[in-house]
Amino acid sequence: MSLADDADLIERFEEFYRNYYRNEIGQLAQKYPSEQRSLYVDWDDLYRYDPDVADDFLAKPGQMLEYAEEALRLYDLPVDVKLGNAHVRVRGLADPTGIRDIRADHVGNLVAVQGIVRKATDVRPKMQEAAFECQRCGTLTRIPQGSDFQEPHECQGCERQGPFQINFDQSEFVDAQKLRVQESPEGLRGGETPQAIDIHIEDDITGRVTAGDHVTATGILHLDQQENQGQKSAIFDFYMEGLSIEIEDEQFEDMDITDEDERAILELSNDPDLYEKMVDSLAPSIYGYREEKLAIIMQLFSGVRKELPDGSKIRGDLHMLLIGDPGTGKSQLLQYIRNLAPRSVYTSGKGSSSAGLTAAAVRDDFGDGQQWTLEAGALVLADQGIAAIDELDKMRSEDRSAMHEALEQQSISISKAGINATLKSRCSLLGAANPKYGRFDEYEPIAEQIDLEPALVSRFDLIFTITDKPDEEKDRDLAEHIIKTNFAGELHTHRSNVATSNVSQEEVDSVTEEVEPAIEADLLRKYVAFAKRECYPTMTEEAKEAIREFYVTLRGQGEGDDSPVPVTARKLEALVRLAEASARIRLSDTVTTEDTDRVIEIVRSSLEDVGMDPETGEFDADMVEAGTSKSQRDRIKNVKGIIRELQDEYERGAPFEEVIERAEQAGIDRSKVEHEIQKLKNKGDIYEPQTDHLRVV
Ligand code: ADP
Ligand code: MG
């Protein structure tokens, strides 16, 4: 480009500023440089002024930025200030580019990307120009610094090779920060791994965003050569030189719901079998679990997030835990949520990233091993969505403590190495876990087999247990269901892959129909988004009364001391939340007794699942162990009692066989007695003074 062109373009920018940004520049001049160092330019404005210039800005942003900044320096200011190092920061591009769609073609272009900040380093000074002081003659040699540190070849004064020392006062530094922005979960089609891009930012825009923020970043796309064990590789990475970073309004439920969709949604909301249909539509390939599925549906809709007049907040999100034997379809159920819930994250408790489930401050390659990086984990990435976490019992100990805060306060605080941050995690947690010993032990109360601390367990609104006991009728139905689902899949696959397939479309359709969701996933997704956006139900008097009644009976007999799910006021809030969710499902403005009835039934069944009798507030071992009439505790006492009795009769202690015989007379099976004896031995309550003889300690 010729000199004339340069001057011409600079003039164009000056005119653009005069027409569009007069006030903004006036303001900048007043606040420069301490309070403000950037002029924000909307690309749209530039386009309105001159589409060619705007398009050039997209194609050659580096060059155009220089003209724009030069024009700003030359701009006639009313006050006597020089905007020496002011930045022009472009934002508001017409179309953001998908992070996964970035290709070599985009290199050197101005692009905008949207996503969630996955990692952010702390802000550190970066040297822009180093002043090397010659130790022989004292002359300063200035060397501009890029990504690699450059030293002078020779002194500009005496032309000798140093030695040099850096004079920090004479060197120039700028604040620098590196971010990693990842595609938002809502943009992903079920199961895709999110892609990310690194963004380098400098000066006044550093330190403004933190991990977990949803942002739009506009900047210039560059390449960075990869290295493999010190060898430069022919493969390059993309990174963005960020010109502007804006935090997005977080309330957006950006799903396109057309008028036609809205009609379908309203029609569905009046369906008399609405709740049944919803349940039928959740993971139809998984047989059974109707109660669990209804609860998950409620979780999708969630209760109302309440803000009190004093500014405090009550969460509306529901947390749910499934504890069950292996191979009972828990993982499958959790994975299905990803297809359904906007902004959902599926991960395992072990966590695949260093941030794990919550968040972490780490020192790793991302910050060149020097800077601390704050990294958002699953519960932060799922902000405003659902975090489906499999194998929750395997979560790392660092996550356990942060989890308490995350579930109740819906935020995660990190305070480490000078990083003090509070990240938002307003999500619902759907957790799955195996029992303590991998599989439920039918002789132990279920409550004692939940391998999570009570304080954490009590934060779940609902807990369901799944035991895999053979049951002929159920097994037959399950087999039928799985075979049917697989057969539909076989027919469909055969027809799609075999050219000469004799399977007709009608055949496929008729078999598929039986295993298809009643409501299409796409419609259900929109329905949920619509309800969460439009529907804020309030409680009727009758509903309030019903919940009050149920809660008081629950508390009635006081709390069981060993209860892993102490009934506290949290349960009361859980009831309210669930009832609101139930009302939302049919887009109702009020929570009625229809909702409270439904919810009370679910809560009752959830409590029974963990072995608590909702009527008395006590554990009832009969529920845990169908078939015995005496409670667990009595029986333990009994076996111990029998040993105590017998040891007085026999000098060498109570003979093993004798103990079993007496216990059997009292109605306890042999296998259970043996189990009990083993347990008492393990606990150190009894010992074996001689082979096959027992004594109470
Ligand atoms: P878990 O996570 O509980 O250990 P998985 O979700 O991995 O179990 O399930 C194991 C397999 O068994 C899956 O292929 C799943 O489809 C099947 N399965 C288990 N229970 C059911 C069920 N109730 N309906 C349909 N499939 C089931
Ligand atoms: Mg599993």
XYZ file of C-alpha atoms and ligand atoms in Angstrom:
725
model
C 0.000 0.000 0.000
C 1.371 3.410 -0.914
C 2.008 6.283 1.451
C -0.905 8.197 0.007
C -3.173 5.296 0.865
C -1.868 5.259 4.411
C -2.586 8.930 4.937
C -5.922 8.482 3.268
C -6.971 5.673 5.591
C -5.822 7.517 8.673
C -7.953 10.419 7.556
C -10.903 8.108 7.024
C -10.607 6.932 10.615
C -10.340 10.505 11.869
C -13.533 11.369 10.065
C -15.182 8.230 11.383
C -14.267 9.253 14.939
C -15.597 12.760 14.417
C -18.915 11.394 13.173
C -19.405 8.511 15.558
C -17.123 8.712 18.573
C -16.738 12.375 19.436
C -18.125 11.984 22.983
C -16.315 8.763 23.709
C -12.986 10.236 22.717
C -13.665 13.330 24.817
C -14.290 11.079 27.785
C -11.193 9.004 27.086
C -9.093 12.181 26.942
C -10.298 13.142 30.409
C -9.602 9.770 31.943
C -6.437 8.904 30.084
C -4.181 7.258 31.063
C -4.929 6.295 34.671
C -8.598 5.362 34.467
C -9.099 4.541 30.834
C -6.713 3.610 28.073
C -8.959 2.281 25.350
C -11.477 3.512 22.848
C -14.080 0.826 22.156
C -15.259 0.812 18.572
C -18.272 -1.173 17.439
C -17.548 -2.871 14.185
C -21.150 -2.214 13.172
C -20.570 1.532 13.380
C -17.524 1.228 11.200
C -19.551 -0.788 8.716
C -22.232 1.869 8.598
C -19.600 4.507 8.039
C -17.751 2.614 5.316
C -18.326 -1.075 4.546
C -15.013 -1.334 2.687
C -13.001 -0.096 5.629
C -14.948 -2.409 7.926
C -14.288 -5.394 5.671
C -10.610 -4.490 5.439
C -10.564 -4.463 9.197
C -11.689 -8.087 9.184
C -9.149 -9.147 6.589
C -6.089 -7.165 7.757
C -6.757 -6.225 11.352
C -3.102 -5.754 12.312
C -2.529 -3.051 9.741
C -5.906 -1.403 10.141
C -5.477 -1.243 13.875
C -2.293 0.751 13.397
C -4.124 3.263 11.228
C -6.975 3.474 13.673
C -4.639 4.050 16.604
C -2.574 6.572 14.666
C -5.773 8.444 13.789
C -6.643 8.500 17.480
C -3.264 10.015 18.317
C -3.753 12.661 15.638
C -7.313 13.422 16.678
C -7.935 17.045 17.566
C -8.672 17.066 21.261
C -10.350 19.930 23.087
C -8.110 19.378 26.114
C -4.360 19.341 26.123
C -3.732 15.614 26.405
C -1.820 13.221 24.234
C -3.379 9.807 23.716
C 0.104 8.386 23.194
C -0.515 4.720 23.881
C -4.279 4.544 23.767
C -5.708 1.365 22.267
C -8.508 1.012 19.804
C -10.497 -2.049 20.799
C -12.926 -3.420 18.281
C -15.995 -5.348 19.337
C -19.458 -6.202 18.070
C -18.593 -8.256 14.992
C -21.591 -9.324 12.968
C -21.058 -13.089 13.226
C -19.092 -14.903 15.852
C -17.012 -17.817 14.556
C -17.516 -21.194 16.189
C -14.371 -22.215 18.044
C -14.474 -25.603 16.339
C -14.874 -23.944 12.919
C -11.618 -22.000 13.086
C -9.366 -23.012 10.174
C -6.060 -21.969 8.645
C -8.014 -19.525 6.433
C -8.823 -17.420 9.449
C -5.205 -16.753 10.360
C -4.456 -13.051 10.384
C -8.172 -12.202 10.374
C -10.261 -10.442 12.922
C -12.685 -12.946 14.445
C -15.051 -13.114 17.377
C -15.595 -16.254 19.419
C -18.068 -17.027 22.154
C -17.627 -19.409 25.008
C -16.889 -19.928 28.635
C -13.567 -19.059 30.249
C -12.131 -22.383 31.234
C -8.757 -21.157 32.487
C -7.368 -17.776 33.346
C -3.841 -17.042 34.524
C -3.185 -14.367 37.066
C -2.120 -11.010 35.650
C 1.618 -10.594 35.348
C 3.852 -7.886 33.899
C 5.250 -8.739 30.511
C 8.326 -6.997 29.165
C 7.632 -5.129 25.964
C 10.964 -3.466 25.585
C 14.071 -4.374 27.525
C 16.756 -1.810 28.314
C 20.163 -3.540 28.451
C 22.841 -1.587 30.263
C 26.366 -2.262 29.065
C 28.577 -3.008 32.066
C 31.601 -1.609 30.245
C 30.377 1.757 28.964
C 26.961 2.238 30.564
C 25.068 2.730 27.303
C 21.462 1.500 27.174
C 20.548 -0.771 24.269
C 16.782 -1.149 23.831
C 15.409 -4.364 22.388
C 11.673 -4.873 21.752
C 10.483 -8.180 23.216
C 8.162 -10.707 21.630
C 7.234 -14.134 22.859
C 10.880 -15.259 23.128
C 13.312 -13.202 25.155
C 15.796 -11.348 22.900
C 19.210 -10.149 23.998
C 21.389 -7.596 22.158
C 24.172 -8.831 19.857
C 26.341 -5.909 20.772
C 26.291 -2.685 22.749
C 25.044 0.297 20.791
C 27.688 2.466 22.441
C 30.984 0.572 22.551
C 29.973 -2.214 20.125
C 31.339 -4.838 22.457
C 29.379 -7.936 23.495
C 28.508 -6.788 26.952
C 28.259 -8.011 29.610
C 24.783 -6.490 29.967
C 22.433 -6.047 32.834
C 18.774 -5.258 32.428
C 17.747 -1.879 33.739
C 14.175 -2.481 34.887
C 13.348 1.160 35.458
C 14.170 1.945 31.861
C 12.410 -1.124 30.445
C 8.756 -1.135 29.450
C 6.246 -3.533 30.882
C 2.609 -4.226 30.232
C 0.095 -6.305 32.189
C -0.537 -9.591 30.454
C -2.947 -12.443 30.952
C -3.777 -15.618 29.120
C -7.251 -17.109 28.918
C -8.571 -20.361 27.544
C -12.070 -20.023 26.188
C -14.049 -23.167 25.571
C -17.218 -23.638 23.569
C -20.279 -23.234 25.758
C -21.921 -26.511 26.630
C -25.241 -25.378 25.174
C -23.773 -25.134 21.704
C -22.725 -28.752 21.693
C -24.701 -31.582 20.189
C -24.859 -34.519 22.573
C -21.520 -35.934 23.437
C -19.093 -33.746 21.532
C -15.879 -32.822 23.310
C -15.732 -29.074 23.652
C -12.978 -27.281 21.764
C -11.051 -24.343 23.130
C -8.852 -21.486 22.022
C -6.212 -19.556 23.957
C -6.448 -15.806 24.074
C -3.619 -13.472 24.992
C -4.670 -10.119 26.351
C -2.741 -7.120 27.522
C -3.004 -3.911 29.489
C -6.346 -2.510 30.618
C -8.476 -5.510 29.690
C -6.558 -7.934 31.891
C -7.960 -9.102 35.199
C -11.553 -8.385 34.257
C -12.841 -11.872 33.579
C -12.426 -15.033 35.544
C -12.877 -18.750 35.000
C -16.519 -19.612 34.466
C -17.495 -16.324 32.811
C -19.347 -16.506 29.530
C -17.621 -14.169 27.143
C -17.430 -12.891 23.612
C -13.830 -12.299 22.619
C -12.820 -10.342 19.545
C -9.271 -10.492 18.304
C -6.710 -11.378 15.709
C -6.040 -15.013 14.995
C -2.384 -16.065 15.033
C -0.405 -19.246 14.816
C 1.907 -20.689 17.386
C 4.368 -23.391 16.434
C 4.043 -26.563 18.441
C 7.067 -28.162 19.974
C 7.590 -31.817 20.523
C 10.342 -32.543 23.029
C 12.216 -29.413 22.042
C 11.838 -30.114 18.307
C 9.823 -27.598 16.350
C 6.928 -29.269 14.635
C 5.183 -28.538 11.342
C 1.892 -28.432 13.190
C 0.726 -25.116 14.550
C -1.754 -24.077 17.196
C -4.168 -21.211 16.889
C -4.256 -18.477 19.430
C -5.987 -15.164 19.522
C -4.545 -11.772 20.277
C -7.544 -10.438 22.146
C -8.662 -6.919 21.363
C -11.776 -6.973 23.491
C -13.376 -9.363 25.934
C -16.953 -8.877 26.985
C -18.861 -10.729 29.639
C -22.172 -11.931 28.265
C -25.432 -11.323 29.986
C -25.864 -14.597 31.783
C -29.610 -14.787 31.797
C -29.888 -15.765 28.208
C -31.703 -18.961 27.400
C -30.741 -18.562 23.843
C -32.904 -21.134 22.251
C -34.896 -20.233 19.219
C -38.506 -20.887 20.037
C -40.706 -20.099 17.079
C -44.423 -19.304 17.235
C -45.051 -22.770 15.920
C -42.929 -24.285 18.711
C -44.822 -22.223 21.223
C -48.133 -23.575 19.958
C -46.830 -27.131 20.256
C -45.555 -26.391 23.768
C -48.864 -24.931 24.939
C -50.807 -27.797 23.448
C -48.565 -30.320 25.137
C -48.886 -28.526 28.470
C -52.622 -29.282 28.432
C -52.177 -32.958 27.719
C -53.877 -34.933 30.508
C -51.035 -37.484 30.410
C -48.328 -34.838 30.419
C -46.309 -36.197 33.337
C -46.504 -39.770 32.047
C -45.401 -38.638 28.625
C -42.493 -36.681 30.025
C -41.320 -39.732 31.934
C -41.730 -41.896 28.832
C -39.566 -39.469 26.915
C -36.583 -39.544 29.222
C -34.104 -42.213 28.210
C -36.742 -44.541 26.715
C -34.121 -47.204 26.169
C -33.733 -47.531 29.943
C -36.408 -49.706 31.403
C -38.183 -48.797 34.635
C -37.022 -46.137 37.085
C -40.211 -44.160 36.609
C -39.862 -42.353 39.905
C -36.230 -41.509 39.295
C -37.077 -40.324 35.816
C -39.882 -38.104 37.074
C -37.455 -36.617 39.558
C -34.929 -35.975 36.793
C -37.633 -34.283 34.753
C -38.319 -32.019 37.714
C -34.624 -31.347 37.887
C -34.651 -30.242 34.250
C -37.380 -27.724 34.995
C -36.026 -26.863 38.464
C -37.686 -24.813 41.154
C -37.765 -21.054 41.119
C -34.567 -19.284 42.059
C -35.752 -16.803 44.613
C -34.375 -13.463 45.438
C -35.528 -11.995 48.729
C -36.112 -8.285 49.147
C -32.905 -8.030 51.191
C -30.918 -9.369 48.263
C -30.281 -12.865 49.594
C -31.017 -15.761 47.333
C -32.505 -19.214 47.650
C -31.494 -21.741 45.084
C -34.072 -23.214 42.773
C -31.837 -25.926 41.422
C -32.479 -29.475 42.552
C -29.724 -31.892 43.439
C -30.229 -35.578 43.103
C -28.191 -38.662 43.880
C -28.558 -42.177 42.502
C -26.760 -44.853 44.453
C -26.866 -48.301 43.044
C -25.412 -51.635 42.213
C -23.190 -51.771 39.153
C -24.765 -52.448 35.780
C -28.144 -50.998 36.630
C -28.122 -48.319 33.940
C -27.094 -45.339 36.070
C -24.403 -44.158 33.688
C -26.725 -44.543 30.722
C -29.356 -42.459 32.439
C -26.879 -39.711 33.249
C -25.496 -39.608 29.749
C -28.970 -39.133 28.374
C -29.317 -35.832 30.217
C -26.714 -34.346 27.937
C -29.038 -34.772 24.973
C -31.778 -32.985 26.781
C -30.553 -30.231 29.018
C -29.107 -27.032 27.653
C -25.747 -26.248 29.240
C -25.215 -29.667 30.673
C -21.903 -31.257 31.448
C -21.287 -34.975 31.892
C -18.194 -36.089 33.679
C -16.879 -38.642 36.095
C -16.065 -37.904 39.724
C -12.445 -38.710 39.119
C -12.458 -35.739 36.786
C -10.482 -35.556 33.617
C -8.955 -32.136 34.145
C -6.808 -30.727 36.891
C -9.736 -28.577 37.976
C -11.772 -31.672 38.780
C -15.371 -31.072 39.689
C -15.079 -27.667 41.285
C -12.108 -25.429 40.495
C -8.410 -25.275 41.111
C -5.471 -22.919 41.076
C -2.596 -24.679 39.369
C 0.846 -23.884 38.110
C 1.210 -25.650 34.815
C 2.300 -25.198 31.217
C -0.598 -22.911 30.519
C 1.029 -20.191 32.601
C 4.500 -21.215 31.324
C 5.059 -22.918 34.650
C 5.389 -19.484 36.260
C 1.975 -17.980 36.477
C -0.850 -19.432 38.488
C -3.847 -20.465 36.497
C -7.376 -20.586 37.773
C -9.254 -23.396 36.135
C -12.977 -23.984 36.183
C -14.243 -27.509 36.819
C -17.458 -29.237 35.865
C -19.760 -27.509 38.350
C -18.634 -24.097 37.141
C -18.827 -25.014 33.477
C -22.376 -26.248 34.055
C -23.419 -22.905 35.557
C -27.122 -22.457 34.787
C -27.372 -26.027 33.600
C -27.104 -29.581 34.861
C -23.905 -31.261 35.939
C -24.282 -35.007 35.531
C -21.478 -36.527 37.559
C -20.932 -40.228 37.417
C -18.944 -42.073 40.092
C -19.415 -39.212 42.494
C -18.091 -41.328 45.345
C -14.701 -41.375 43.620
C -14.312 -37.622 43.654
C -11.022 -36.241 44.810
C -10.658 -35.019 48.345
C -9.984 -31.457 47.157
C -13.397 -31.471 45.563
C -15.238 -32.748 48.606
C -14.979 -29.627 50.682
C -15.594 -27.249 47.795
C -18.616 -29.340 46.881
C -20.490 -28.348 50.044
C -20.324 -24.703 49.131
C -21.065 -25.383 45.494
C -24.261 -27.267 46.227
C -25.780 -24.907 48.733
C -24.359 -21.444 48.023
C -23.893 -22.223 44.360
C -20.482 -20.681 44.210
C -16.940 -21.934 44.612
C -14.319 -19.876 46.382
C -10.667 -20.268 45.668
C -7.998 -18.641 47.693
C -4.510 -19.692 46.840
C -1.252 -18.138 45.731
C -2.665 -14.646 45.568
C -5.664 -15.786 43.556
C -8.867 -14.942 45.350
C -11.889 -15.704 43.294
C -15.470 -16.747 43.683
C -16.793 -18.673 40.742
C -20.457 -19.167 40.030
C -21.861 -22.654 39.959
C -25.588 -22.250 39.782
C -26.241 -25.718 38.482
C -28.239 -28.770 39.402
C -26.208 -31.807 40.276
C -27.286 -35.230 39.154
C -24.850 -37.597 40.780
C -24.448 -41.337 40.532
C -22.458 -43.428 42.950
C -21.807 -47.010 43.829
C -22.339 -48.189 47.385
C -19.389 -48.325 49.744
C -18.430 -51.900 48.940
C -19.224 -51.675 45.253
C -22.505 -53.462 45.656
C -25.211 -53.205 48.281
C -24.788 -55.614 51.120
C -28.233 -56.782 51.999
C -27.302 -57.371 55.608
C -26.238 -53.809 56.228
C -28.552 -50.851 56.473
C -28.464 -49.015 53.191
C -27.920 -45.765 55.011
C -24.517 -46.955 56.175
C -23.435 -47.879 52.701
C -23.533 -44.425 51.240
C -19.904 -43.510 50.907
C -20.318 -39.764 51.229
C -20.257 -37.679 54.364
C -23.618 -36.813 55.909
C -23.136 -33.072 55.474
C -22.857 -33.599 51.758
C -25.635 -36.142 51.557
C -28.017 -33.783 53.300
C -27.595 -31.271 50.508
C -29.264 -33.543 48.026
C -32.948 -32.909 47.590
C -33.535 -36.503 46.657
C -31.591 -39.719 46.982
C -32.572 -42.920 45.258
C -31.030 -46.317 45.698
C -31.070 -49.015 43.071
C -30.517 -52.603 44.097
C -30.085 -55.282 41.533
C -31.921 -58.198 43.086
C -33.254 -60.964 40.873
C -37.009 -60.666 40.492
C -38.503 -62.932 37.916
C -41.278 -60.703 36.698
C -39.164 -57.580 36.565
C -36.277 -59.417 34.930
C -38.588 -60.735 32.237
C -39.902 -57.243 31.492
C -36.411 -55.787 31.474
C -35.183 -58.496 29.128
C -38.157 -57.905 26.857
C -37.455 -54.172 26.838
C -33.740 -54.447 26.141
C -34.276 -57.042 23.423
C -36.930 -54.890 21.793
C -34.724 -51.800 21.878
C -31.831 -53.712 20.416
C -34.041 -55.323 17.775
C -35.276 -51.905 16.647
C -31.644 -50.844 16.417
C -30.745 -53.969 14.448
C -33.516 -53.467 11.923
C -32.688 -49.826 11.475
C -28.987 -50.511 11.061
C -29.631 -53.391 8.673
C -31.848 -51.271 6.479
C -29.370 -48.372 6.432
C -26.280 -50.441 5.733
C -27.315 -53.406 3.642
C -28.213 -52.402 0.096
C -30.249 -55.542 -0.484
C -31.958 -55.305 2.886
C -35.352 -56.947 2.898
C -36.360 -54.981 5.974
C -39.038 -52.503 5.009
C -39.302 -49.002 6.419
C -42.731 -49.936 7.790
C -41.198 -52.769 9.761
C -38.535 -50.490 11.183
C -41.127 -47.875 12.037
C -43.502 -50.232 13.739
C -40.805 -51.712 15.953
C -39.206 -48.351 16.614
C -42.481 -46.789 17.624
C -42.598 -48.923 20.734
C -39.270 -47.670 21.998
C -39.460 -44.082 20.834
C -39.767 -41.160 23.200
C -43.342 -39.879 23.487
C -42.106 -36.319 23.152
C -39.299 -35.622 20.730
C -36.076 -34.531 22.412
C -35.971 -31.324 20.422
C -39.448 -30.273 21.511
C -38.758 -31.275 25.105
C -35.611 -29.154 25.139
C -37.561 -26.163 23.911
C -40.362 -26.880 26.343
C -37.929 -26.816 29.261
C -36.302 -23.589 28.074
C -39.700 -21.993 27.580
C -40.930 -23.004 31.037
C -37.779 -21.768 32.737
C -38.017 -18.472 30.969
C -41.735 -17.809 31.306
C -43.028 -19.668 34.318
C -42.562 -18.586 37.955
C -45.223 -20.392 39.958
C -46.276 -19.325 43.464
C -47.829 -21.485 46.170
C -51.495 -21.727 46.997
C -52.591 -21.844 50.645
C -53.524 -25.526 50.366
C -50.122 -26.382 48.941
C -48.358 -24.559 51.755
C -50.454 -26.419 54.301
C -49.728 -29.803 52.714
C -45.981 -29.232 52.791
C -46.088 -27.900 56.340
C -48.017 -30.982 57.487
C -45.686 -33.443 55.826
C -42.594 -31.753 57.168
C -43.883 -31.688 60.711
C -44.676 -35.414 60.616
C -41.233 -36.066 59.203
C -39.607 -34.256 62.061
C -42.109 -35.838 64.417
C -40.066 -38.487 66.134
C -36.864 -36.486 66.093
C -33.971 -37.324 63.942
C -32.272 -40.674 63.994
C -28.741 -40.098 65.184
C -27.159 -42.288 62.564
C -29.312 -40.949 59.828
C -27.254 -40.067 56.765
C -30.147 -37.884 55.658
C -31.045 -35.891 58.691
C -34.330 -34.200 58.190
C -33.521 -30.535 58.507
C -35.075 -27.408 57.145
C -33.256 -28.269 53.951
C -35.825 -30.973 53.296
C -38.490 -28.327 53.610
C -36.842 -26.234 50.944
C -36.438 -29.338 48.853
C -40.180 -29.951 49.064
C -40.902 -26.399 47.972
C -38.475 -26.581 45.088
C -39.827 -29.892 43.888
C -43.383 -28.630 44.074
C -42.470 -25.561 42.039
C -40.771 -27.739 39.469
C -43.846 -29.929 39.293
C -46.024 -26.870 38.631
C -43.613 -25.613 36.003
C -43.879 -28.867 34.112
C -47.468 -28.027 33.207
C -46.638 -24.330 32.871
C -48.855 -23.520 35.824
C -48.627 -20.204 37.612
C -49.598 -21.732 40.905
C -48.348 -24.649 42.939
C -51.395 -26.665 43.946
C -52.044 -29.772 46.008
C -51.721 -31.764 42.794
C -48.062 -30.777 42.880
C -47.531 -31.299 46.578
C -49.144 -34.748 46.406
C -46.816 -35.738 43.612
C -43.788 -34.373 45.375
C -44.578 -35.828 48.776
C -44.883 -39.232 47.196
C -41.468 -38.886 45.605
C -39.808 -37.605 48.772
C -41.436 -40.392 50.759
C -40.133 -42.974 48.389
C -36.680 -41.413 48.366
C -36.552 -41.524 52.158
C -37.765 -45.084 52.220
C -35.038 -45.904 49.743
C -32.366 -44.985 52.219
C -34.083 -46.945 54.933
C -35.983 -44.308 56.790
C -39.592 -44.571 57.732
C -41.121 -41.249 56.773
C -44.005 -41.834 59.191
C -41.864 -42.102 62.283
C -38.644 -40.459 61.206
C -36.840 -43.595 62.286
C -34.876 -46.210 60.531
C -36.774 -49.290 59.997
C -34.555 -52.203 59.287
C -37.519 -54.102 57.904
C -37.476 -51.799 54.957
C -33.856 -52.440 54.300
C -34.117 -56.150 54.777
C -37.448 -57.437 53.729
C -38.158 -60.779 55.325
C -37.045 -60.313 58.908
C -39.383 -59.118 61.512
C -36.883 -57.962 64.093
C -34.888 -54.864 63.579
C -31.231 -54.873 62.728
C -30.130 -53.475 66.015
C -32.132 -55.984 68.072
C -30.617 -58.796 66.132
C -27.090 -57.632 66.708
C -27.894 -57.355 70.384
C -29.391 -60.813 70.209
C -26.367 -62.535 68.759
C -24.163 -60.784 71.252
C -26.630 -61.637 74.003
C -26.605 -65.292 73.021
C -22.817 -65.393 73.157
C -22.810 -63.711 76.547
C -25.330 -66.213 77.885
C -23.441 -69.208 76.534
C -20.001 -68.108 77.651
C -21.165 -68.392 81.232
C -22.168 -71.991 80.641
C -18.962 -73.069 78.878
C -15.578 -72.541 80.357
C -13.758 -72.068 77.019
C -16.267 -69.583 75.675
C -19.481 -69.934 73.711
C -19.150 -72.726 71.148
C -19.735 -71.442 67.625
C -22.215 -74.144 66.631
C -24.178 -73.649 69.821
C -24.499 -69.904 69.137
C -25.829 -70.628 65.675
C -28.292 -73.157 66.932
C -29.714 -70.789 69.550
C -29.927 -67.967 67.067
C -31.749 -70.189 64.608
C -34.211 -71.030 67.305
C -34.756 -67.281 67.685
C -35.581 -67.094 64.004
C -32.351 -65.808 62.441
C -30.956 -67.758 59.465
C -27.603 -69.392 59.699
C -26.029 -67.201 57.024
C -27.104 -64.059 58.809
C -25.766 -65.250 62.149
C -22.434 -66.078 60.564
C -22.355 -62.678 58.993
C -23.228 -61.026 62.292
C -20.514 -62.934 64.151
C -17.944 -61.926 61.587
C -18.996 -58.312 61.944
C -18.848 -58.359 65.743
C -15.371 -59.857 65.459
C -14.275 -57.176 63.030
C -15.560 -54.487 65.300
C -13.720 -56.000 68.230
C -16.914 -56.597 70.194
C -16.185 -60.313 70.521
C -13.072 -62.434 70.219
C -12.115 -66.035 69.744
C -10.207 -67.290 72.802
C -10.018 -70.743 71.202
C -10.908 -72.078 67.777
C -14.675 -72.024 67.299
C -15.326 -70.503 70.685
C -16.460 -66.935 71.222
C -16.403 -64.460 74.038
C -17.774 -60.988 74.481
C -15.130 -58.355 75.257
P -24.070 -48.525 35.884
O -23.563 -47.195 35.531
O -25.249 -48.491 36.792
O -23.013 -49.426 36.409
P -24.583 -48.800 33.038
O -25.336 -47.550 32.837
O -23.185 -48.805 32.554
O -24.622 -49.233 34.563
O -25.414 -49.979 32.386
C -24.862 -51.185 31.946
C -25.637 -51.729 30.768
O -26.832 -52.339 31.200
C -26.013 -50.654 29.797
O -25.723 -51.072 28.502
C -27.497 -50.486 29.991
O -28.109 -50.165 28.793
C -27.947 -51.833 30.511
N -29.056 -51.671 31.456
C -28.985 -51.797 32.801
N -30.188 -51.559 33.374
C -31.025 -51.289 32.360
C -32.425 -50.952 32.291
N -33.177 -50.845 33.380
N -32.956 -50.729 31.080
C -32.191 -50.827 29.978
N -30.897 -51.129 29.969
C -30.303 -51.369 31.136
Mg -21.558 -46.601 35.676
